[in-house]
XYZ file of C-alpha atoms in Angstrom:
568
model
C 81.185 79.769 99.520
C 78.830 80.925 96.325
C 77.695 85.021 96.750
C 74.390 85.116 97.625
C 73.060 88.151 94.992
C 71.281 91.102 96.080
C 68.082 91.672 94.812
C 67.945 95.463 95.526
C 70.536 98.108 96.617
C 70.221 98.280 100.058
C 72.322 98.197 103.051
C 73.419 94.486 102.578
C 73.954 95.621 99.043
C 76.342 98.191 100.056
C 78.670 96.060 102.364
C 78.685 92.987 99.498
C 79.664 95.425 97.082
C 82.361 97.203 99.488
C 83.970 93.227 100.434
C 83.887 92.051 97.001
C 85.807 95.155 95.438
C 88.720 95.074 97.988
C 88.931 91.264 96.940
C 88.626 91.895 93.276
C 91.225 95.127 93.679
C 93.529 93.090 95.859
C 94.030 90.373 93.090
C 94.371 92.979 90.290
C 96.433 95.146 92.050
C 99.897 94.048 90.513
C 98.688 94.277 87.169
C 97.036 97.502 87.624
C 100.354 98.650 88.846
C 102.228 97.175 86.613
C 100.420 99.365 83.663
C 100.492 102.691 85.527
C 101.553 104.829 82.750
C 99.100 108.180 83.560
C 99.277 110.834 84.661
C 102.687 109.830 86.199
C 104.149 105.600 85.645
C 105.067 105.696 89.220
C 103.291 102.397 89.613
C 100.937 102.509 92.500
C 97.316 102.467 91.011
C 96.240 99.497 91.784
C 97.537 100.187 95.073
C 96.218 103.559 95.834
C 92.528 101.650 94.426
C 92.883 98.909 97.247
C 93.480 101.306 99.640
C 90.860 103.570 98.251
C 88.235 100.808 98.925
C 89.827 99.341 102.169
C 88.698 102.547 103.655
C 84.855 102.226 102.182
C 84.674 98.710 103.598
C 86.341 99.728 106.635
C 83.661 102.366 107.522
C 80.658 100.624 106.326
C 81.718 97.970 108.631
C 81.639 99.979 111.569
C 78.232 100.960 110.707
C 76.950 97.641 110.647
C 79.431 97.097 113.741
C 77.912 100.026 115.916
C 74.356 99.257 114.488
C 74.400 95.658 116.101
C 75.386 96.846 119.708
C 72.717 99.870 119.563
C 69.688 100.029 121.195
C 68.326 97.917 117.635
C 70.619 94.903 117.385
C 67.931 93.241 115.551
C 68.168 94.180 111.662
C 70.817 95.854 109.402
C 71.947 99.468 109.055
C 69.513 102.376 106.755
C 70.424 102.735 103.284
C 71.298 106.073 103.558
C 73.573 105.553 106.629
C 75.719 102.768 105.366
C 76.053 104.325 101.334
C 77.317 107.581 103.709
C 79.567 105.867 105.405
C 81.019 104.219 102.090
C 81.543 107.352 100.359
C 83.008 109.256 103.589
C 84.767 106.392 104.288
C 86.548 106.976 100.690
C 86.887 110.623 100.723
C 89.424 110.350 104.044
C 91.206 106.817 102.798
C 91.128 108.069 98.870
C 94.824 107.781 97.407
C 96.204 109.135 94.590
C 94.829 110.240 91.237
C 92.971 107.574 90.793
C 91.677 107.050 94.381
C 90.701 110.270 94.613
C 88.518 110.067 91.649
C 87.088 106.810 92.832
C 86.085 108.390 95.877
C 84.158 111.084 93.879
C 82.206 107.987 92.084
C 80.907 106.719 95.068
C 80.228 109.728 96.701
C 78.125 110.614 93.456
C 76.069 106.765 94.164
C 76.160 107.832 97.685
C 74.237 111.194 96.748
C 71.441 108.922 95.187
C 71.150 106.140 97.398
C 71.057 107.962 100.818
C 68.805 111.007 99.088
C 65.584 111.540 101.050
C 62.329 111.438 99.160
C 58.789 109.570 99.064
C 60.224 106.846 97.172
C 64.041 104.828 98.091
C 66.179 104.754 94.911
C 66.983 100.851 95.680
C 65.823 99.517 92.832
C 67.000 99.493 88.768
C 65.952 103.212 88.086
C 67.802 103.919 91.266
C 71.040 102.160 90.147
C 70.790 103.985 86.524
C 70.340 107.029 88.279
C 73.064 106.554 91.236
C 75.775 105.605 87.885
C 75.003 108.300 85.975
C 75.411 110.541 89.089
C 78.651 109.192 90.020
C 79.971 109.822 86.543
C 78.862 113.525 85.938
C 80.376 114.186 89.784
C 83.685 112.540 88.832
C 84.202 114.580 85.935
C 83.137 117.775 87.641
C 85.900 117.456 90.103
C 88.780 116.708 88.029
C 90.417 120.233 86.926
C 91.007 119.455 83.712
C 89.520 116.116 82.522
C 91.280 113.814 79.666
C 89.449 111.376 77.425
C 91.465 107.815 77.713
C 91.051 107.655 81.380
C 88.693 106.561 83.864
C 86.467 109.487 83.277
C 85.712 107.881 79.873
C 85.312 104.534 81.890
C 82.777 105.844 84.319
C 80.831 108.061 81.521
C 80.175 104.897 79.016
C 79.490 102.858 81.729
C 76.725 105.857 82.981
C 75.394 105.760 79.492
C 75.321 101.792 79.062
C 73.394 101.308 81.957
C 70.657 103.921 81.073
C 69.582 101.947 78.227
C 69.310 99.110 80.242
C 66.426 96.956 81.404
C 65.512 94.378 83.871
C 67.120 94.810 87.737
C 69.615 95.979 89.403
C 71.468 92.289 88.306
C 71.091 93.768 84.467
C 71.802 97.453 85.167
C 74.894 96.697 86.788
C 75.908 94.093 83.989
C 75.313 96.569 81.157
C 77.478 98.724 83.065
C 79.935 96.622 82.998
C 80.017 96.011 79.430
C 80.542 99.826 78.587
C 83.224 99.906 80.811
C 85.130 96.988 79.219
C 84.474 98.609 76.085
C 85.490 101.643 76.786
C 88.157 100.198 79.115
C 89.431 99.019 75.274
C 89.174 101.796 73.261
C 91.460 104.031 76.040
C 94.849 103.391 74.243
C 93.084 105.222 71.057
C 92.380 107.948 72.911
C 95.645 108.230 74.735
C 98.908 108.295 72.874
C 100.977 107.445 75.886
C 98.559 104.434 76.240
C 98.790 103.362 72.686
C 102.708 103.790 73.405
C 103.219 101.053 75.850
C 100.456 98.850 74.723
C 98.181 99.399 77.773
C 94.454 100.121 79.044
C 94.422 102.941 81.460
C 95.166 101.283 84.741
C 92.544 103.706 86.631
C 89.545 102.509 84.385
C 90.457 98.774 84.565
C 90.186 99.462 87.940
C 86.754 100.775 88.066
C 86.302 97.935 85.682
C 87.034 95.286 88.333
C 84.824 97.338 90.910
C 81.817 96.935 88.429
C 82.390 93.358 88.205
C 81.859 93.206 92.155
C 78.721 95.119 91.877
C 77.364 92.732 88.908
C 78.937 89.432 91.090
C 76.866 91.670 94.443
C 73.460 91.580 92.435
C 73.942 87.819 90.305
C 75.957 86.268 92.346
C 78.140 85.971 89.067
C 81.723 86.157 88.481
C 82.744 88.032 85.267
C 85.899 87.778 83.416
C 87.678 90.670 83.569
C 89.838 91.940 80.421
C 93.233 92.238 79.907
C 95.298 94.555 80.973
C 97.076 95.018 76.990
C 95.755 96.835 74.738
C 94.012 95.040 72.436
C 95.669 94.184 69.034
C 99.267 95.932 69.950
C 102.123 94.866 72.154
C 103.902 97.006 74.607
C 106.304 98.459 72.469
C 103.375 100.030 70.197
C 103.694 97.325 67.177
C 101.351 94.171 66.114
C 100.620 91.905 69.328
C 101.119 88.320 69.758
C 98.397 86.369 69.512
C 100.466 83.508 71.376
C 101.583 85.544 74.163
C 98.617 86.246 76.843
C 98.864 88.789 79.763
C 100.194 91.977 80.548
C 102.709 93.658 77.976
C 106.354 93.860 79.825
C 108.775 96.717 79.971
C 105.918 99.032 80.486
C 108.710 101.820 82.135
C 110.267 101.783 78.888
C 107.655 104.302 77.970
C 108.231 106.762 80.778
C 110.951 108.797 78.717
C 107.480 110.117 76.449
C 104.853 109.414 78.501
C 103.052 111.755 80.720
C 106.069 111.618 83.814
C 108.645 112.970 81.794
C 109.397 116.480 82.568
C 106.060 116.419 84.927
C 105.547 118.304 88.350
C 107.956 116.945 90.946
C 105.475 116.058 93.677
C 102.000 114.782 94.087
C 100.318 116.516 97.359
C 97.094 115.312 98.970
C 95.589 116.633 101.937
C 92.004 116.688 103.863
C 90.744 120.305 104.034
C 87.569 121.378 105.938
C 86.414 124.687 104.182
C 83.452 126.460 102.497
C 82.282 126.422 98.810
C 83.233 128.803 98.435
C 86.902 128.520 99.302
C 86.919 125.895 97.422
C 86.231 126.990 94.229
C 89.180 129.557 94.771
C 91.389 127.121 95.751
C 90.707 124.751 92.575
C 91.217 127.940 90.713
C 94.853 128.242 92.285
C 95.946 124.819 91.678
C 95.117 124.795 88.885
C 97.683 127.511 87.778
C 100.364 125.633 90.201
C 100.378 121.998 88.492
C 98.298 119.451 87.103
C 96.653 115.946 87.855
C 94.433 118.502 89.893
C 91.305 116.769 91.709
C 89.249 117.940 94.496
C 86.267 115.978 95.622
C 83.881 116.180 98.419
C 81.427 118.485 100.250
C 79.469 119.297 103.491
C 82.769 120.851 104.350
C 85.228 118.249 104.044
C 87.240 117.936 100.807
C 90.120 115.268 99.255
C 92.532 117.591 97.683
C 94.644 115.650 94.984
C 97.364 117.982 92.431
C 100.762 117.522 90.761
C 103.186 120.231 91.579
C 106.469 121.526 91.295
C 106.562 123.687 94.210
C 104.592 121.633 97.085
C 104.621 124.738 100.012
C 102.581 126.713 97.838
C 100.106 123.790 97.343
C 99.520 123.457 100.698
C 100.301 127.512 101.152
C 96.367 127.260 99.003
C 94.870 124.991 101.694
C 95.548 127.020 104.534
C 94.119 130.329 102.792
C 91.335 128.245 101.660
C 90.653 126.604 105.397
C 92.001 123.875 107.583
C 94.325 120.955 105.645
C 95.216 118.140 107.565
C 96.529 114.799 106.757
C 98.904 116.319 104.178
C 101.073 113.438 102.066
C 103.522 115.111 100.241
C 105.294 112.287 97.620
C 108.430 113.332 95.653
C 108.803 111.566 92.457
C 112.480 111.003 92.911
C 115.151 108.882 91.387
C 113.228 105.454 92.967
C 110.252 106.231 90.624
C 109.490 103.830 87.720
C 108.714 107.118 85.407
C 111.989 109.118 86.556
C 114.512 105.841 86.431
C 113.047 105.206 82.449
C 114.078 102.315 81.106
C 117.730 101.935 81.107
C 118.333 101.763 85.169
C 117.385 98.678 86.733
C 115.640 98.386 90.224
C 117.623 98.575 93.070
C 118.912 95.697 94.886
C 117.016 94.349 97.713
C 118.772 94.459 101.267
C 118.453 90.796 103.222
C 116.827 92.536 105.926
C 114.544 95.077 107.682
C 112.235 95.843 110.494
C 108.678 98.290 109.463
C 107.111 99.726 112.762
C 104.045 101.362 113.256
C 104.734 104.538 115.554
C 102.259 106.409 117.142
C 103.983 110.429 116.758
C 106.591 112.140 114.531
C 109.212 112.321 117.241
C 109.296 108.383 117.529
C 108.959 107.977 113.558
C 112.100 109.951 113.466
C 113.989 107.329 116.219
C 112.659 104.487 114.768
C 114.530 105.868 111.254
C 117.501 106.873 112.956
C 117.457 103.294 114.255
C 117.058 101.817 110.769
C 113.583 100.754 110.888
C 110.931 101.677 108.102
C 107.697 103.851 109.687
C 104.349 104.126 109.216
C 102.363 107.048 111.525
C 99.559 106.304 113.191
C 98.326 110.075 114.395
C 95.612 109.642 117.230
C 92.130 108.510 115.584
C 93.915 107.293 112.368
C 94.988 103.424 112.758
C 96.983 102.461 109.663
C 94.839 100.344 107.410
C 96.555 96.559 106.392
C 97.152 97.975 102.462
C 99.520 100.869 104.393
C 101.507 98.129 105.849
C 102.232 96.678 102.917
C 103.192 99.533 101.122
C 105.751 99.888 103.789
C 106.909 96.440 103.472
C 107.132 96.872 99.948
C 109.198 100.326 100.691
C 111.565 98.646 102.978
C 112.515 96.485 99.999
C 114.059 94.020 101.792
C 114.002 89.935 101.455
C 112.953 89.577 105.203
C 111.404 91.645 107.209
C 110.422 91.800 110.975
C 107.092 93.777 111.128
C 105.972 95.338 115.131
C 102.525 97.076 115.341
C 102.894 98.577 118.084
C 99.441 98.544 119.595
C 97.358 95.758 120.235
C 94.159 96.665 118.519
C 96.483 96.467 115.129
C 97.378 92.608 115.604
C 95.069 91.380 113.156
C 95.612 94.319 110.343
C 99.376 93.445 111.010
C 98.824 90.045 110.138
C 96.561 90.677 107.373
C 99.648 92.712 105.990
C 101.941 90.408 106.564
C 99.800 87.461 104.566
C 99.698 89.742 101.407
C 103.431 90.141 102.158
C 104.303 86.701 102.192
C 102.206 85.974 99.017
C 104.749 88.254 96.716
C 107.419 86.181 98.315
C 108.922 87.977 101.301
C 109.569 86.659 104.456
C 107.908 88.312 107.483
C 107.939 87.385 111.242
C 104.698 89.658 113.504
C 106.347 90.170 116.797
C 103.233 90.974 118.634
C 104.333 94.241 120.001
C 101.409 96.089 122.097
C 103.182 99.240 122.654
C 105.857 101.537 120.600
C 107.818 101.255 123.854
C 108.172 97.187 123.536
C 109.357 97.993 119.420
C 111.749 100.317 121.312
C 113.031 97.728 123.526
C 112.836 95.258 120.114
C 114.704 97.480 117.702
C 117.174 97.424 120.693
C 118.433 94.355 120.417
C 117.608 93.797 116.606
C 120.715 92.824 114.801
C 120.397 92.141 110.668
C 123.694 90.378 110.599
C 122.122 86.990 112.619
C 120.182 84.487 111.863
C 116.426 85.579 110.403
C 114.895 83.598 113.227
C 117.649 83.896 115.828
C 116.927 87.424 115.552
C 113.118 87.527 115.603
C 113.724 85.265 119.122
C 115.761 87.934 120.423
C 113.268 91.072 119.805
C 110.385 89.265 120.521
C 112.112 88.112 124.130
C 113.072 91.883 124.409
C 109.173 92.948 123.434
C 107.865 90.136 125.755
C 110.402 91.492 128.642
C 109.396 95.011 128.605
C 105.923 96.001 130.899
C 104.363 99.178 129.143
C 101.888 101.689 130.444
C 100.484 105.169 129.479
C 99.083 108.211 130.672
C 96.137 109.549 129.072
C 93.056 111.989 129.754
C 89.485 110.378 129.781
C 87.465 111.506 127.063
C 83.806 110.508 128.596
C 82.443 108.714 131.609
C 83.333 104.989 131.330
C 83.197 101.711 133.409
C 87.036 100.966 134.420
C 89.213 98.421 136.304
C 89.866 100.946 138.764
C 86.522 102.517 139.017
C 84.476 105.368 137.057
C 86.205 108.067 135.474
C 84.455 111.103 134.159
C 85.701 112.935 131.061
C 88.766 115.078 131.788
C 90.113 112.473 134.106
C 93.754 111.203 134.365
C 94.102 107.972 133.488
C 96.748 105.321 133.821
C 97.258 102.523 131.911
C 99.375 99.717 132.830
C 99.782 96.737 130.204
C 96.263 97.837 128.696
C 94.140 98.217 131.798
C 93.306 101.797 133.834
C 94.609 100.500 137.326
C 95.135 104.353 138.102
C 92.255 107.515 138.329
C 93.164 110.886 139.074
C 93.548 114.146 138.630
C 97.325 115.147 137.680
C 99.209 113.680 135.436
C 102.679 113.730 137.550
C 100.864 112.080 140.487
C 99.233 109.760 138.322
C 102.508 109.045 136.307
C 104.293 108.376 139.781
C 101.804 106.006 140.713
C 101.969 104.300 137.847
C 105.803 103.962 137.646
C 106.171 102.516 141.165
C 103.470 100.060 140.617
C 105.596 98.960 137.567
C 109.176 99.129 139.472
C 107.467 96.872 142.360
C 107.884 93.959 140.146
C 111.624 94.648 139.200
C 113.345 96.651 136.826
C 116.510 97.773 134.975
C 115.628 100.295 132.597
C 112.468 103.337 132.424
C 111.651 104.401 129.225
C 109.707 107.896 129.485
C 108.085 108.876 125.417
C 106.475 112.431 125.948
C 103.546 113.817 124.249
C 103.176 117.060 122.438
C 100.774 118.042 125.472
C 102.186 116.677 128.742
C 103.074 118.832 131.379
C 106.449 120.979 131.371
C 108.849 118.855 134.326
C 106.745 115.621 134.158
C 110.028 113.900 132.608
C 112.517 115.782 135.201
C 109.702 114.559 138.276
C 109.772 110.941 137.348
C 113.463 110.911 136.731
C 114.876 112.153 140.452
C 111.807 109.858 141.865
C 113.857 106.935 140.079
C 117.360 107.859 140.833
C 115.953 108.500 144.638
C 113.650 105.491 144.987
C 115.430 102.498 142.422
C 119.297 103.179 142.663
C 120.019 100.354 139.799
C 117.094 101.649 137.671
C 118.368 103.533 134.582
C 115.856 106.551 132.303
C 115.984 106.903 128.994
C 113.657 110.441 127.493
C 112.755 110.061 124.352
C 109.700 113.205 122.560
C 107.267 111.825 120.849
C 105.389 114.618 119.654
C 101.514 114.635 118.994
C 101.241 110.839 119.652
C 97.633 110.485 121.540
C 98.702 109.757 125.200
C 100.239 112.351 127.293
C 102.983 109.685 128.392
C 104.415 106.623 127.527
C 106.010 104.432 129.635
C 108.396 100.979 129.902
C 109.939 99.288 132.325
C 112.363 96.393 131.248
């Protein structure tokens, strides 16, 4: 179905924009990849991008989501409230360099859009000026910023669009014509660019995001340029005219591009702190590495830096205020700009099984059991671009994917589409619970059959009941009655059938409601907070009560629910 354009930047605006740069970053994203030379070729630009704007979309969504089933169902979401929730939305999701900066360019549009005056800024002037913000922010938030890279991107664009006139429609299409010019002229300005015959893979990024916002306000599709430089090939001499594309053996330039001999991590974290914390903490990372970004405000900041000795980068954080959400990434032997040119990839294994777990002390069973992880801390669902990465990581042919939860089913199969589209084999077992991936990975055996063995875990999934104890967090309408916040609940197979006021009594409750039915095995997964004996209590009350009934303890560690529970 055609785009219907936008004629001025408001909230519809915003979500257009938001849906039509995931899909434009989702198609590019191999080819931005693929040309990931800067700062570091470890190949995951157009990734970290995708994931950068799944967030944005994600939030304004839920703007538009919680807008409709307020007291004003009728109508869409303020300006100001949905260009906030894109930028925040970014700042939280943002990944990598690139990510990170992208988040500071919308935060800078965000800044205009959602400004309070007499007068909206939703119209052409307001565009000009939102662009030109979003550039000057970007910039300001990089520690030391390098000509050749999306900064130049972002700053032509800025200046194309201020000459422009006519609507938003023409604003946003001069913009995009500075970017693709300055998109070509990056390899000039970047010897390692020039080297492997390449555009800078984080401004032909922002490139595709400004042909969304022309395609939000025209209704046009643009084409966007290719991803070689212009005139050369990738080894640095005269191009082919006959040969169209990307430029291959783009790691042969990592041995004197920008990875060699670089910082051996990249760290990102959340931090909530003060200015002025902040501007002492740039000042220290700066001295520790490079790559340094930090981007935000109002108290919450995306830290982004390249460093060889990661404590002391997150050592900064702490003094500065409170980091959370810390990714630490080694750029090991697997990385396209440490292996150079001469290794080749690694072999893919015929098999694997990616889980999504819900604490650290069940990530590390799930490895110890073979299986790739991705956390999901309380609050923090994994978004569908995550997934993939994890597929990706498990490097495997086929791969058996469990979500764990049910409110993940359809970003698990939105995962495993994009999986199947690079041409690997995924089965969804529709797991609601990490205990029924337990009672999956149990009987998972790599050696079978692909689909003998998905049968088998998704019989063992399908087998195993699953419940949880959890505190009420505000008064709410229940299948067992009304609980009040600070209540015990319990959960069995997604419904509160239980309400009191201690977790042990509630747990019991729970667990001989679920042992009624039948049973041969108790799983127990503790939380970081449940109560010291809890897992002793429920284990005599078994060996008393179900003499054939088996326990099996497992920690879970911060993980959301006080308990877990399966019965299979």
């Amino acid at each position: 179905m055609p785009q219907v354009p936008q004629t001025f930047f408001d909230a519809l605006a915003v979500r257009t924009w938001c849906g039509l740069a995931l899909r434009a970053l989702g198609r590019a994203r191999e080819e931005i990849d693929a040309i990931n030379v800067y700062p570091v070729a470890d190949g995951d630009t157009g990734t970290n991008l995708y994931l950068t704007v799944e967030s944005a979309a994600t939030a304004v969504e839920a703007v538009f989501t919680g807008h409709a089933a307020g007291a004003a169902p009728h109508g869409t979401p303020s300006l100001a409230d949905t260009a906030r929730a894109m930028a925040h939305g970014a700042l939280i999701g943002a990944r990598g360099n690139s990510g990170t900066i992208l988040a500071q360019l919308l935060r800078g549009m965000a800044q205009v859009l959602a400004a309070e005056g007499e007068s909206p800024h939703t119209d052409a002037a307001g565009l000009r000026l939102a662009l030109r913000r979003a550039a000057d922010s970007a910039r300001q938030a990089v520690g030391r910023p390098v000509e050749g890279t999306v900064l130049s991107v972002a700053s032509a664009a800025a200046d194309a669009a201020a000459d422009a006139q006519g609507d938003c429609g023409a604003v946003a299409k001069a913009a995009y014509r500075g970017a693709c010019t300055a998109l070509a002229a990056t390899p000039g300005q970047l010897a390692v660019l020039e080297r492997a015959g390449v555009v800078d893979a984080g401004g032909r990024g922002l490139v595709a995001v400004l042909a969304a916002l022309v395609e939000t306000f025209t209704g046009e599709t643009t084409a966007v340029p290719s991803a070689a430089a212009e005139g050369r090939d990738h080894a640095g001499g005269p191009a082919d005219p006959q040969a169209p594309g990307l430029p291959t053996g783009v790691e042969a330039c990592a041995d004197d591009g920008a990875g060699s001999g670089g910082p051996a991590f990249e760290v990102i974290y959340l931090l909530e702190a003060e200015d002025a914390a902040v501007a002492r903490l740039r000042e220290r990372l700066d001295a520790l590495g490079d790559s340094l970004v930090v981007v935000g405000g109002d108290g919450l900041w995306n830290v982004h830096v390249h460093v060889d000795d990661a404590g002391a980068a997150v050592e900064a954080g702490v003094e500065a205020g409170r980091p959370y959400r810390i990714r630490i990434t080694h750029f090991g032997a697997d990385d396209v700009h440490a292996r150079g040119g001469g290794s080749p990839p690694r072999e893919r294994v015929q098999r694997a099984v990616v889980a999504v777990v819900p604490g650290e002390g069940l990530a590390g069973l799930y490895t110890e059991a073979g299986a790739t992880t991705v956390l999901a801390r309380p609050g923090e669902p994994p978004a569908s671009g995550e997934l993939v990465q994890a597929v990706r990581r498990a490097h495997a042919r086929e791969v058996v994917l469990l979500p764990n939860d049910a409110d993940l089913r359809h970003t698990a199969a939105a995962a495993a589409e994009q999986a199947r589209a690079e041409g690997i084999r995924v089965a969804l077992i529709p797991t609601r619970s990490a205990v029924q991936g337990i009672a999956a990975l149990a009987v998972h055996e790599p050696d079978r059959r692909f689909d003998e063995d998905v049968v088998a875990m998704t019989s063992a999934a399908g087998a195993t009941r699953y419940a949880e104890v959890a505190v009420a967090e505000r008064q709410s309408w229940t299948m067992a009655g009304i609980c009040q916040a600070g209540d015990v609940l319990g959960l069995v197979d997604g419904d509160v059938a239980v309400i009191g006021a201690d977790v042990t009594a509630v747990a019991e409750t729970v667990l001989d409601r679920m042992l009624a039915a039948g049973g041969e095995l108790v799983t127990l997964v503790l939380g970081e907070d449940a109560p010291e004996g809890v897992a002793e209590r429920l284990e005599a009350r078994v060996r008393v009560a179900y003499l054939a009934v088996d326990t099996v303890v497992y920690r879970g560690g911060r993980q959301g629910a006080l308990l877990l529970i399966g019965v299979e």
